[in-house]
Short mmCIF file of C-alpha atoms and ligand atoms in Angstrom, two decimals:
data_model
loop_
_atom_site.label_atom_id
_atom_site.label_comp_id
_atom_site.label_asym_id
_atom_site.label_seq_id
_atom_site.Cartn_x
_atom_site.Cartn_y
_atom_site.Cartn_z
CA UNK L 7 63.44 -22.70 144.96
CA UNK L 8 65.13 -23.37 141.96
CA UNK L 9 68.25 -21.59 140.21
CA UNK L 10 65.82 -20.99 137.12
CA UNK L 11 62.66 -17.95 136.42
CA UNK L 12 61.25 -17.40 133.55
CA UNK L 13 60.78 -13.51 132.92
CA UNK L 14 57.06 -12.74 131.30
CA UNK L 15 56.93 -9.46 128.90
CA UNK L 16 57.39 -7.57 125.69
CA UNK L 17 61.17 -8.59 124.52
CA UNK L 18 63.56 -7.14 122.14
CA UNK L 19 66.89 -8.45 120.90
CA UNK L 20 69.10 -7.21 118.37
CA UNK L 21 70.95 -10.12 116.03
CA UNK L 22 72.49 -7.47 113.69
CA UNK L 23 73.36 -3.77 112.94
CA UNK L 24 69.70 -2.37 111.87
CA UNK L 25 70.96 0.53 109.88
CA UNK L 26 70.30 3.98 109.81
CA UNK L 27 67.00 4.75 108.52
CA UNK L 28 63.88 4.91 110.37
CA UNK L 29 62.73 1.60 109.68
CA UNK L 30 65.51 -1.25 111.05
CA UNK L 31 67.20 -3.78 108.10
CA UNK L 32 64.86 -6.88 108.17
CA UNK L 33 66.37 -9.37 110.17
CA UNK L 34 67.85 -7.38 112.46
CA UNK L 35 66.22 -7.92 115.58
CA UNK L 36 63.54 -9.95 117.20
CA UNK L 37 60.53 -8.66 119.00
CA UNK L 38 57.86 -10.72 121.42
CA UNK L 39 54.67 -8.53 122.32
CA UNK L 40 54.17 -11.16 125.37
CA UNK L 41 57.42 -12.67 125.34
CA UNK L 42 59.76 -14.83 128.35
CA UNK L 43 62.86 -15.69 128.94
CA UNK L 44 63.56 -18.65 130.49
CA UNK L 45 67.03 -18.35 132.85
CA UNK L 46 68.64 -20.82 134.15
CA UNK L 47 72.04 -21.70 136.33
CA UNK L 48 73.01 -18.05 134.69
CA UNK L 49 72.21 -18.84 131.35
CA UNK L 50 69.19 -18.20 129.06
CA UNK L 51 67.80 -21.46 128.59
CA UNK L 52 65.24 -20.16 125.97
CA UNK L 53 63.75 -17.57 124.96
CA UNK L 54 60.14 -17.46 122.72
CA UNK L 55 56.24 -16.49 122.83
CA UNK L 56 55.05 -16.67 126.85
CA UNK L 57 52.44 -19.09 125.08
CA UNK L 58 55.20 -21.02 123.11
CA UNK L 59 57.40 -21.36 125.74
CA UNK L 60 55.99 -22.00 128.93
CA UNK L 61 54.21 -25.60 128.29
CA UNK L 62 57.95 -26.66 128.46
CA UNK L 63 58.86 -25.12 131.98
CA UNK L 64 58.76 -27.26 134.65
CA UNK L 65 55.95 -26.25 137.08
CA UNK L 66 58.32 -25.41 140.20
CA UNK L 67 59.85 -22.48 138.04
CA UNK L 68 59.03 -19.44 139.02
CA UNK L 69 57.44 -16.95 136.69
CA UNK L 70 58.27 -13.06 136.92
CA UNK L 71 55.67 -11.25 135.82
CA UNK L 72 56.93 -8.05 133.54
CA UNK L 73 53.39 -7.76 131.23
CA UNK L 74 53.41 -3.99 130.05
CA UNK L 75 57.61 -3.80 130.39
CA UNK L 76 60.13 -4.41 128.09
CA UNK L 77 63.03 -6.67 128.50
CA UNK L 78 66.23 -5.85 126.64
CA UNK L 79 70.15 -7.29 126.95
CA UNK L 80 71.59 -5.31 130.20
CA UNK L 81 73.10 -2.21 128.63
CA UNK L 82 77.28 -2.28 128.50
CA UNK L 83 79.33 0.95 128.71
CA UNK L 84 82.50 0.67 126.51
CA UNK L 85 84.02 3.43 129.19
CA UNK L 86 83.76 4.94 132.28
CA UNK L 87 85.88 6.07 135.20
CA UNK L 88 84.37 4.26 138.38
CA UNK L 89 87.01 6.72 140.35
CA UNK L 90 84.92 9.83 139.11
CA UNK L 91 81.52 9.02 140.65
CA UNK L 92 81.86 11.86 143.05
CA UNK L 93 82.73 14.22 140.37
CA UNK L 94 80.08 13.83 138.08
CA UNK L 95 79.29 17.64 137.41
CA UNK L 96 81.60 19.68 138.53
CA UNK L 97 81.21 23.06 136.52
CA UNK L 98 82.76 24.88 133.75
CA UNK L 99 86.03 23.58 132.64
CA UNK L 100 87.43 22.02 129.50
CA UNK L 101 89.42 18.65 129.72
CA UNK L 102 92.87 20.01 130.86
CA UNK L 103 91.82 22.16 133.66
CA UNK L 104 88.84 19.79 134.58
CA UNK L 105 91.47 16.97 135.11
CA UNK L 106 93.52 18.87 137.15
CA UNK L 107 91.26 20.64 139.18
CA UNK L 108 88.80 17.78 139.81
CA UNK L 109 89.59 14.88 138.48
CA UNK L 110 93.49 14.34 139.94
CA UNK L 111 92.12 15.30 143.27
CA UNK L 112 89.38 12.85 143.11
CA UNK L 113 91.24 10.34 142.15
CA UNK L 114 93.82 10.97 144.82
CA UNK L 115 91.77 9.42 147.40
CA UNK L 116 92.16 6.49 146.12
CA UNK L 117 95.51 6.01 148.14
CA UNK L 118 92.94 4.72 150.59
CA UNK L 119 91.86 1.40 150.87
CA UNK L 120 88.33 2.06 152.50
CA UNK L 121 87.36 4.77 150.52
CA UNK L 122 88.56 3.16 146.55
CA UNK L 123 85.86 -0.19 148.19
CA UNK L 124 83.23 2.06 149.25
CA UNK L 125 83.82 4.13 145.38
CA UNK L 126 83.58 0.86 143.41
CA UNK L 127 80.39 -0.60 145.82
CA UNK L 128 78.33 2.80 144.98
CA UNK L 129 79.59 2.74 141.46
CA UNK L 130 78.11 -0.64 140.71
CA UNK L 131 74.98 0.38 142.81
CA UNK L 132 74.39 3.14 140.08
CA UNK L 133 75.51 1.15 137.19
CA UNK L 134 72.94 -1.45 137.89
CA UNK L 135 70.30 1.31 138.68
CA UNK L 136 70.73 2.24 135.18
CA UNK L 137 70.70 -0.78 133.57
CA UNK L 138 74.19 -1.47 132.84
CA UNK L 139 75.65 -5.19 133.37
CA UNK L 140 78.77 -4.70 131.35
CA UNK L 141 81.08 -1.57 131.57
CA UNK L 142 85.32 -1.47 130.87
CA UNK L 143 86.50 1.03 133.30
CA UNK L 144 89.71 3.53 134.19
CA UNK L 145 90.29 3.18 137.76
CA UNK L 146 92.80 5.03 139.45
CA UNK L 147 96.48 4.41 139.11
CA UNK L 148 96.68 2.80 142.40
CA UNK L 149 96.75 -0.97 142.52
CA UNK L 150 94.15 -1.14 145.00
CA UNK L 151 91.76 0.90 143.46
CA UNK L 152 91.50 -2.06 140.58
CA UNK L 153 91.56 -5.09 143.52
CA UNK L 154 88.47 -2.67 144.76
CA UNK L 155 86.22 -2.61 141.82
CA UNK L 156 87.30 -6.34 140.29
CA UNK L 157 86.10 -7.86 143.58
CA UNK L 158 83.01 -5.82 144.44
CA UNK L 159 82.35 -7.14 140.50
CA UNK L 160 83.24 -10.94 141.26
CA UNK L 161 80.89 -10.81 144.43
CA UNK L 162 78.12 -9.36 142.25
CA UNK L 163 79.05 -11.44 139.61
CA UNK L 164 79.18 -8.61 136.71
CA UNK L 165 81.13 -8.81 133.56
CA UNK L 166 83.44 -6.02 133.55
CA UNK L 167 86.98 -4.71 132.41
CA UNK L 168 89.33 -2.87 134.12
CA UNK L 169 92.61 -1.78 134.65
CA UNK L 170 94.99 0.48 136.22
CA UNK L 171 95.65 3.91 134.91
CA UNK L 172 99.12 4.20 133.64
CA UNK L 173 100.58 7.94 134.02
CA UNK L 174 104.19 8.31 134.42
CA UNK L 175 103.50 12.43 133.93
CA UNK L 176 102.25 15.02 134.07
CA UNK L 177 100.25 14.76 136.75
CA UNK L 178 100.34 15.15 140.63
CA UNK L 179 103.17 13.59 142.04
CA UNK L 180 101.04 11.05 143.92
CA UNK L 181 99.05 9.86 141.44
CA UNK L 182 102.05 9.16 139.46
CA UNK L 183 103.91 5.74 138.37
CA UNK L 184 106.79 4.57 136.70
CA UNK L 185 107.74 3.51 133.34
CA UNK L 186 108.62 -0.07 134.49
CA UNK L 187 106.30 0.17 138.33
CA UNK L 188 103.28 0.77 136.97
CA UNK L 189 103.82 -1.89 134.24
CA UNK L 190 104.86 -4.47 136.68
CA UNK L 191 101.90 -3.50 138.41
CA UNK L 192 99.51 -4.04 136.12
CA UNK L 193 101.17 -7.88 135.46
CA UNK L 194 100.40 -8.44 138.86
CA UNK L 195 96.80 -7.44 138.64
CA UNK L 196 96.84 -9.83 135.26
CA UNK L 197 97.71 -12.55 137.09
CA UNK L 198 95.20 -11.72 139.95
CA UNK L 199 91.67 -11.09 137.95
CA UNK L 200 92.18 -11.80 133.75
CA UNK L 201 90.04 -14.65 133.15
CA UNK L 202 88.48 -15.60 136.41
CA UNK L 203 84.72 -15.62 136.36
CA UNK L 204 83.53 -12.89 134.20
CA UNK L 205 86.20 -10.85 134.67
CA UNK L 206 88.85 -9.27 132.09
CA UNK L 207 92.06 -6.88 132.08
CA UNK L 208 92.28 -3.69 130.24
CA UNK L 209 95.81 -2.11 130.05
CA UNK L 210 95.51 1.80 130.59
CA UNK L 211 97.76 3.64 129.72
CA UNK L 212 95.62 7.54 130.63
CA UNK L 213 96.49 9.46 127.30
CA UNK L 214 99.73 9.85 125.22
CA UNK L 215 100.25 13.57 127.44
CA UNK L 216 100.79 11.35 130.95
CA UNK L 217 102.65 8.68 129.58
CA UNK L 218 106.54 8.60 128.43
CA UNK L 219 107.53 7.28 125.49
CA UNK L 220 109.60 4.25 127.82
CA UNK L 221 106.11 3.59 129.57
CA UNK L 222 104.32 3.26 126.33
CA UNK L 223 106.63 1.24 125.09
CA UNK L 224 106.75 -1.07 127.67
CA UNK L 225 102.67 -1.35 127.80
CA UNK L 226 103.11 -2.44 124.00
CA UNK L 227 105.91 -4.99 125.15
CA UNK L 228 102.69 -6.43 127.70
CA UNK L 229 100.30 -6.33 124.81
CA UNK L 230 102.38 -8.31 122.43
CA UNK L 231 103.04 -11.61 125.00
CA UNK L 232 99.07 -11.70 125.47
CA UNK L 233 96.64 -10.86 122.70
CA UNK L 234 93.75 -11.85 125.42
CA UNK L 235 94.20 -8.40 126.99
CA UNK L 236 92.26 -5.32 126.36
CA UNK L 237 93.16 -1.96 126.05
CA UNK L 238 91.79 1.68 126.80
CA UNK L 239 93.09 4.99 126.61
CA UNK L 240 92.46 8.35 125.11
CA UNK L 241 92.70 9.92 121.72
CA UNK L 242 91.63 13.08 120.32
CA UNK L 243 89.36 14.89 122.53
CA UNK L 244 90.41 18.13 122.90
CA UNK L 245 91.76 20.96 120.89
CA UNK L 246 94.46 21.81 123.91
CA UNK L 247 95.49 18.79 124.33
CA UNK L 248 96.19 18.32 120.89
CA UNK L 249 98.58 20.73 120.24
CA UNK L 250 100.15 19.45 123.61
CA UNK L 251 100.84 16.10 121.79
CA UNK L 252 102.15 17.29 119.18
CA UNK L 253 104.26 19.46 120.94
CA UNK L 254 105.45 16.38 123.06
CA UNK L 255 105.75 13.85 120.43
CA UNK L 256 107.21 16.02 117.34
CA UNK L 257 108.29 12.47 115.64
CA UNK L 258 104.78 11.44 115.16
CA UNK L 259 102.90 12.77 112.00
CA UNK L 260 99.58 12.93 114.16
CA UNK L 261 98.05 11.94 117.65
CA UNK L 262 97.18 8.23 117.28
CA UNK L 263 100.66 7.45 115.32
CA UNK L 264 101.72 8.18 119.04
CA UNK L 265 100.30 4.95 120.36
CA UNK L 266 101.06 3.05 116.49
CA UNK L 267 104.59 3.96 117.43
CA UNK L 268 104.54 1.19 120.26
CA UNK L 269 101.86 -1.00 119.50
CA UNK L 270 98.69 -0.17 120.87
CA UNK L 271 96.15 0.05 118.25
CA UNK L 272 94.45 -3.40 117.56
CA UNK L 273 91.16 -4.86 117.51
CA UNK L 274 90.78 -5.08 121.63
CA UNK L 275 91.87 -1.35 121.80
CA UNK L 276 89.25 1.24 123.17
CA UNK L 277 89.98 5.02 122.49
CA UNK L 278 87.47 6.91 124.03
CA UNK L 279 86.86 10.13 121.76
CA UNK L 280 88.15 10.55 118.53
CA UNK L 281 86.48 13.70 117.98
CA UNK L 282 89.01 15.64 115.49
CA UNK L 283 90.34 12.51 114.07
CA UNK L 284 91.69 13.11 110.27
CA UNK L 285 90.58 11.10 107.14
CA UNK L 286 94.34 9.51 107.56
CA UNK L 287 93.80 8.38 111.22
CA UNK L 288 90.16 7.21 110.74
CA UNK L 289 91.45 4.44 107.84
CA UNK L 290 94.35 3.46 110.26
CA UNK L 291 91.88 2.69 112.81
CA UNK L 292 89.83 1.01 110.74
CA UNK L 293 92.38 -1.03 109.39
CA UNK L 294 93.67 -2.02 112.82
CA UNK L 295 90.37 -2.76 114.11
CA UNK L 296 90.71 -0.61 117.06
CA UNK L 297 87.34 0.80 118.90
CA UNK L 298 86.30 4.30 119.31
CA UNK L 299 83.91 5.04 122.64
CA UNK L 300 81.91 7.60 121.44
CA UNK L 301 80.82 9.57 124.47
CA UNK L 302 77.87 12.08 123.63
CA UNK L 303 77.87 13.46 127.57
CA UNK L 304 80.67 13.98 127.66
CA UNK L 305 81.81 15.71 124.99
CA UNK L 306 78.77 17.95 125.46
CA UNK L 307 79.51 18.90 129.44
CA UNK L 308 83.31 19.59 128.55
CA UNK L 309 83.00 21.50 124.86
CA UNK L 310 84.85 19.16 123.77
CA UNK L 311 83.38 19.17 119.98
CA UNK L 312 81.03 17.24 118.35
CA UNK L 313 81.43 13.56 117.14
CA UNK L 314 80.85 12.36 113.65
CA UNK L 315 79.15 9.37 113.85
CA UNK L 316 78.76 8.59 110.14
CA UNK L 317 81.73 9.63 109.08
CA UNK L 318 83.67 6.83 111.49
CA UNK L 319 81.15 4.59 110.61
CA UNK L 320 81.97 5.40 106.81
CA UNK L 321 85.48 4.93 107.26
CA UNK L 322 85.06 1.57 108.62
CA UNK L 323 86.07 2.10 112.31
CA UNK L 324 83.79 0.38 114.98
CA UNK L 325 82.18 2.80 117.17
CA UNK L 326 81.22 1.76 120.49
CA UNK L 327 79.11 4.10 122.78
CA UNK L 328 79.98 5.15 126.29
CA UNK L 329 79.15 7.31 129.19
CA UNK L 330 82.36 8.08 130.12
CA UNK L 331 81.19 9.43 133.61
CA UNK L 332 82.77 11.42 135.37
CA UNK L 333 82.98 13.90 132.64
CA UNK L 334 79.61 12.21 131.32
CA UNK L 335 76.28 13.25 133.17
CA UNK L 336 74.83 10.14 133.55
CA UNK L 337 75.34 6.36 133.96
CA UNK L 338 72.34 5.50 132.11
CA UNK L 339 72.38 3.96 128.88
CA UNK L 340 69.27 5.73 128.04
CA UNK L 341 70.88 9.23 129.18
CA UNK L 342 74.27 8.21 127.14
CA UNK L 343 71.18 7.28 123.84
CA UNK L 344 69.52 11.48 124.27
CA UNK L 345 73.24 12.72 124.09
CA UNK L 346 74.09 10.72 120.91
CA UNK L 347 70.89 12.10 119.78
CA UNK L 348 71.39 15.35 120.64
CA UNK L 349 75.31 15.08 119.23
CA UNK L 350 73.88 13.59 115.57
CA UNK L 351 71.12 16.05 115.56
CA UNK L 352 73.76 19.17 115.18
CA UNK L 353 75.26 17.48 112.27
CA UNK L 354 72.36 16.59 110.38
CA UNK L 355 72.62 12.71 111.39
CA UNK L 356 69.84 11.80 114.28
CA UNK L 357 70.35 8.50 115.96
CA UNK L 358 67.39 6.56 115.29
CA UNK L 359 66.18 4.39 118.85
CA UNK L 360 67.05 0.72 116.89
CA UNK L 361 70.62 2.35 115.93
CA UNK L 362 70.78 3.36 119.44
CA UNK L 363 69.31 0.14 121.47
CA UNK L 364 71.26 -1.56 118.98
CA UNK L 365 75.06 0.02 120.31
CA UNK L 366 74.18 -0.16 123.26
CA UNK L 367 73.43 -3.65 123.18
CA UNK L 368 75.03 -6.24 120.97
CA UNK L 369 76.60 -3.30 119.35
CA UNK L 370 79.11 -2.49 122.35
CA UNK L 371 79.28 -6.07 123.11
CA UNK L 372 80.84 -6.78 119.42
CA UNK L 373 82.94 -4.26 119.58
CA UNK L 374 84.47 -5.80 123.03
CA UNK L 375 84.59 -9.11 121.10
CA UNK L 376 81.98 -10.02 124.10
CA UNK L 377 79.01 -11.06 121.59
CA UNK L 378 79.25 -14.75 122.08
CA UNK L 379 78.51 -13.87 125.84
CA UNK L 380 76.47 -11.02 126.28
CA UNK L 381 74.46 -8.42 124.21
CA UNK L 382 72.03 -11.10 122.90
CA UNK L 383 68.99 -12.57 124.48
CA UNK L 384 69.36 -16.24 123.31
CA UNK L 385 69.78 -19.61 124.29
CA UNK L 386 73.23 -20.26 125.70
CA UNK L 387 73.50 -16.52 126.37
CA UNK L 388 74.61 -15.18 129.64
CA UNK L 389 71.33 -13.52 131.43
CA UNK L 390 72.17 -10.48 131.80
CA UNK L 391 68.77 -8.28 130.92
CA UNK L 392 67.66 -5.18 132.01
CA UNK L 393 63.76 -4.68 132.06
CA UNK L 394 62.56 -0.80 130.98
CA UNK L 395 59.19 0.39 132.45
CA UNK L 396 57.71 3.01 129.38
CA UNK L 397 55.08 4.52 132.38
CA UNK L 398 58.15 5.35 134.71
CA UNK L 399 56.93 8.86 134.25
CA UNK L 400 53.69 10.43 133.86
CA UNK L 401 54.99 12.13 130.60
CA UNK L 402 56.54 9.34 129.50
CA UNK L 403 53.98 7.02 130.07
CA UNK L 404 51.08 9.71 128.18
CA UNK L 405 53.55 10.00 125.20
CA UNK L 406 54.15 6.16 124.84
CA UNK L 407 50.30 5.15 125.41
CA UNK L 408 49.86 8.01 122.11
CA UNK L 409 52.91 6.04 120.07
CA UNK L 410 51.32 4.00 117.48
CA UNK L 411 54.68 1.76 116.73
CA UNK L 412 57.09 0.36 118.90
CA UNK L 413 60.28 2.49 116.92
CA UNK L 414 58.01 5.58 118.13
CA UNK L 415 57.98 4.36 121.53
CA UNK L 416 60.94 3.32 122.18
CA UNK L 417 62.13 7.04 120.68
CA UNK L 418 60.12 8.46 123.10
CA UNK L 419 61.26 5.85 125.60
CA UNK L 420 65.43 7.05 125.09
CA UNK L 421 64.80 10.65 124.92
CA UNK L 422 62.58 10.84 128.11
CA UNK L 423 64.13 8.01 130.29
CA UNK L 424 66.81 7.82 132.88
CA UNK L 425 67.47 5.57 135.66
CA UNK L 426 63.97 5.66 136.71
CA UNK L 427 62.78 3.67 133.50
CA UNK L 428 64.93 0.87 134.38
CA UNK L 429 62.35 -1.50 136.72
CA UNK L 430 64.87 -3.78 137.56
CA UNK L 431 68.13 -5.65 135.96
CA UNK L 432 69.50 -8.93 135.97
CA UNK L 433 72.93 -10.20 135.85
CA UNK L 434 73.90 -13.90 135.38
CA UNK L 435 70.83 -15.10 136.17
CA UNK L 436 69.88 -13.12 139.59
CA UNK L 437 67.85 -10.24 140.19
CA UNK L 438 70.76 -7.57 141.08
CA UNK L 439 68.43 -4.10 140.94
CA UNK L 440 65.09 -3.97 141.69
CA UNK L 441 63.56 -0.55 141.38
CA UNK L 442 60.69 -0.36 143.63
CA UNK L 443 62.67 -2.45 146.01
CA UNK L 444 60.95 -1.46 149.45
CA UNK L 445 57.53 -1.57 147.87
CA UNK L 446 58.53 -5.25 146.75
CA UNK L 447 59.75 -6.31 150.34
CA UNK L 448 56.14 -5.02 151.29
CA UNK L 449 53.89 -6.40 148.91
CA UNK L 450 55.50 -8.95 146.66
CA UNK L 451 52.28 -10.46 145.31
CA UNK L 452 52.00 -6.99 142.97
CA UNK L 453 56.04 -7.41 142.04
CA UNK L 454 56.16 -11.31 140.64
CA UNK L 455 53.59 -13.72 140.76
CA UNK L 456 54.39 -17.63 140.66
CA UNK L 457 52.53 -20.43 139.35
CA UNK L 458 48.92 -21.15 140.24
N1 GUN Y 99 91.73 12.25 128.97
C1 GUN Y 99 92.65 11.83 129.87
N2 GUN Y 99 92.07 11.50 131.04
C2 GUN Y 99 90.76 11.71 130.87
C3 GUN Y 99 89.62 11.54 131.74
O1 GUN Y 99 89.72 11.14 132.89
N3 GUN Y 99 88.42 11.87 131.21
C4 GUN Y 99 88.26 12.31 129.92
N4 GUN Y 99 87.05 12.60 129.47
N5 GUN Y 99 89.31 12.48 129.10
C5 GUN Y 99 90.53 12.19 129.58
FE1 FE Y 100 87.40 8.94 129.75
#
């Protein structure tokens, strides 16, 4: 048995933005009807025509047979709280009474050891179910809660960002640092996981309400001695929780001059939200290169308003696209894709399915200056893929089989599917979800088949 497969089906890859219209920009992307990837040691060797490519792989290489399936990059979620798994869908509250009566609770827990492991192990169970490889996530503020979910990743072998949640405020007492504790905290969890394997730090400071101006400050100090480190935070969700900001921070002209003040908008910052942003705001980001998560679930389960797409796009910020579970409904890239939909289609702007493959794909991984690594399938690429089944549902499959082009199908294909489309993913180089699993143990003649 070698370390190397080559994966037999229908293959898409983005290698640019295709645009909004209905039709993608040409050159955008790269289709195989009956298409393979060849993987090896991690990596994707090659990828071409089944016919093309598989008179140059050797004969002990196994083939995976995906005919009639579709392999795309695995799916990356610009951000998500792991700690709000359990959570997901609790009813009828806006942001500042849903974090305090679920989410500090929740997150409480994670004072225990056994419980934050068992969180982060379920949590990457899911996001692989859906099809995700690549997510940045908000754990908890505890220390151990980030050791958890770096070293479930490291055995699994994911890509993935993390960090500790800052919050000097605000908030229960236990779930609550200190200016300088939680920063020297969060050096020591540097030192332990930014940079090994696939594995990178994301300061976290919460949101500009649970912070103090000495503990912002003093993330921005950690920022400017290492401009490998990511960022993630908060900005401009809610209507409350504005007018708490700028009750709290009366010396800044708006919410995100709040984190300008002490250095934490650049190019490997991720605000998840920016739903009421101002013309002003949306050109600072821009110019500072900062990311927005735009998280359609989200913002639809909590009210929180409705994101304009175009206009951010306009103004030059990069947009990223996230599930942001635990206030998002689902971990699915494809259930994150019918929210954006649903979000653009109330403001006159409907996300087309390559605009919407496309973010989720390269897209995100650009926008985490991770595009040199993941978010492509080519050579030298690392093989992270997920592989989408379009007859995962009666429905789906009778709408797909009446599609006459592949942008029709692969509509159909984001606005119908969840976690049951995704057949099975791979992440550096190994199967890591299989979706018929049991079936497979059973009869795995009918799930691969090898060389004759
Ligand atoms: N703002 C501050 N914390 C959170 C959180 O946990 N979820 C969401 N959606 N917004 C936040
Ligand atoms: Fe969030």
């Amino acid at each position: 048995m070698t370390d190397s497969q080559l994966l037999r089906g229908a293959v898409l890859t983005f290698d640019a933005d295709p645009g909004e219209a209905p039709t993608p920009d040409a050159d955008s992307l790269r289709y195989w009807e009956d298409g393979a990837v060849w993987v090896e040691g991690g990596r994707i060797r090659a990828v071409d025509d089944f016919s093309a490519l598989a008179p140059h792989v050797p004969e002990e290489v196994e083939i995976v047979d995906y005919r009639g399936k579709l392999i795309m990059p695995g799916f990356i979620d610009s951000h998500v709280h792991y700690s709000q798994l359990d959570i997901i869908a609790s009813f009828g509250r806006e942001l500042l009474d849903w974090l305090n009566d679920y989410t500090f609770p929740a997150e409480c827990r994670f004072a225990e050891r056994a419980h934050a492991i068992d969180v982060a192990e379920r949590f990457l169970d899911e996001m692989l179910r859906g099809g995700t490889t690549t997510a940045q996530v908000f754990c908890t503020s505890h220390p151990d809660s980030v050791d958890s979910i770096f070293s479930a990743a490291q055995q699994r072998r994911l890509r993935l960002l993390a960090g500790k949640v800052l919050m000097d405020r605000h908030a229960p007492e236990a779930l609550t640092d200190s200016a300088t504790g939680g920063v020297r905290d969060s050096e020591r969890l540097i030192a332990d996981w930014h940079g090994k394997d696939r594995l990178a730090y994301s300061l976290t400071p919460r949101f500009a309400l649970t912070s103090s101006r000495e503990q912002l400050d003093a993330v921005g100090g950690v920022l400017r001695n290492d401009q490998s480190l990511y960022l993630q935070s908060h900005l401009s969700e809610n209507r409350g929780e504005l007018a708490w900001v700028a009750e709290l921070f009366p010396e800044c002209r708006d919410y995100l001059a709040v984190y300008e003040r002490y250095g934490l908008v650049g190019p490997r910052s991720t605000y998840a939200h920016g739903i009421h942003l101002s013309e002003d705001e949306r050109a600072r980001l821009a110019d500072a290169g900062a990311n927005i998560a735009f998280s359609p679930t989200s913002n639809l389960f909590l009210g929180s308003g409705l994101f304009d797409r175009l206009a951010t796009r306009d103004a030059g910020v990069v947009t990223s696209l996230a599930s942001d579970v635990g206030a998002g409904t689902g971990l699915c890239g494809l259930t994150t894709l019918q929210g954006a939909y649903q979000v653009g289609a109330l403001q006159g702007q409907p996300l087309t399915a390559w605009q919407g493959f496309y973010r989720l794909t390269l897209g995100n991984a650009k926008a985490l200056h991770l595009d040199h690594r993941i978010g492509r399938i080519q050579a030298g690429h690392e093989a992270d893929v997920v592989v989408l089944d379009f007859a995962a549902t009666p429905l789906l499959a009778r709408r797909t089989q009446m599609a006459e082009t592949l942008g029709e199908r692969l509509f159909a294909l984001m606005m119908l599917g969840d976690d049951r489309c995704v057949y099975a993913t791979w992440a550096d180089g190994r199967l890591v979800h299989q979706r018929d699993a049991d079936a497979c143990r059973e009869a795995p003649q009918e799930c691969t088949s090898m060389h004759s």
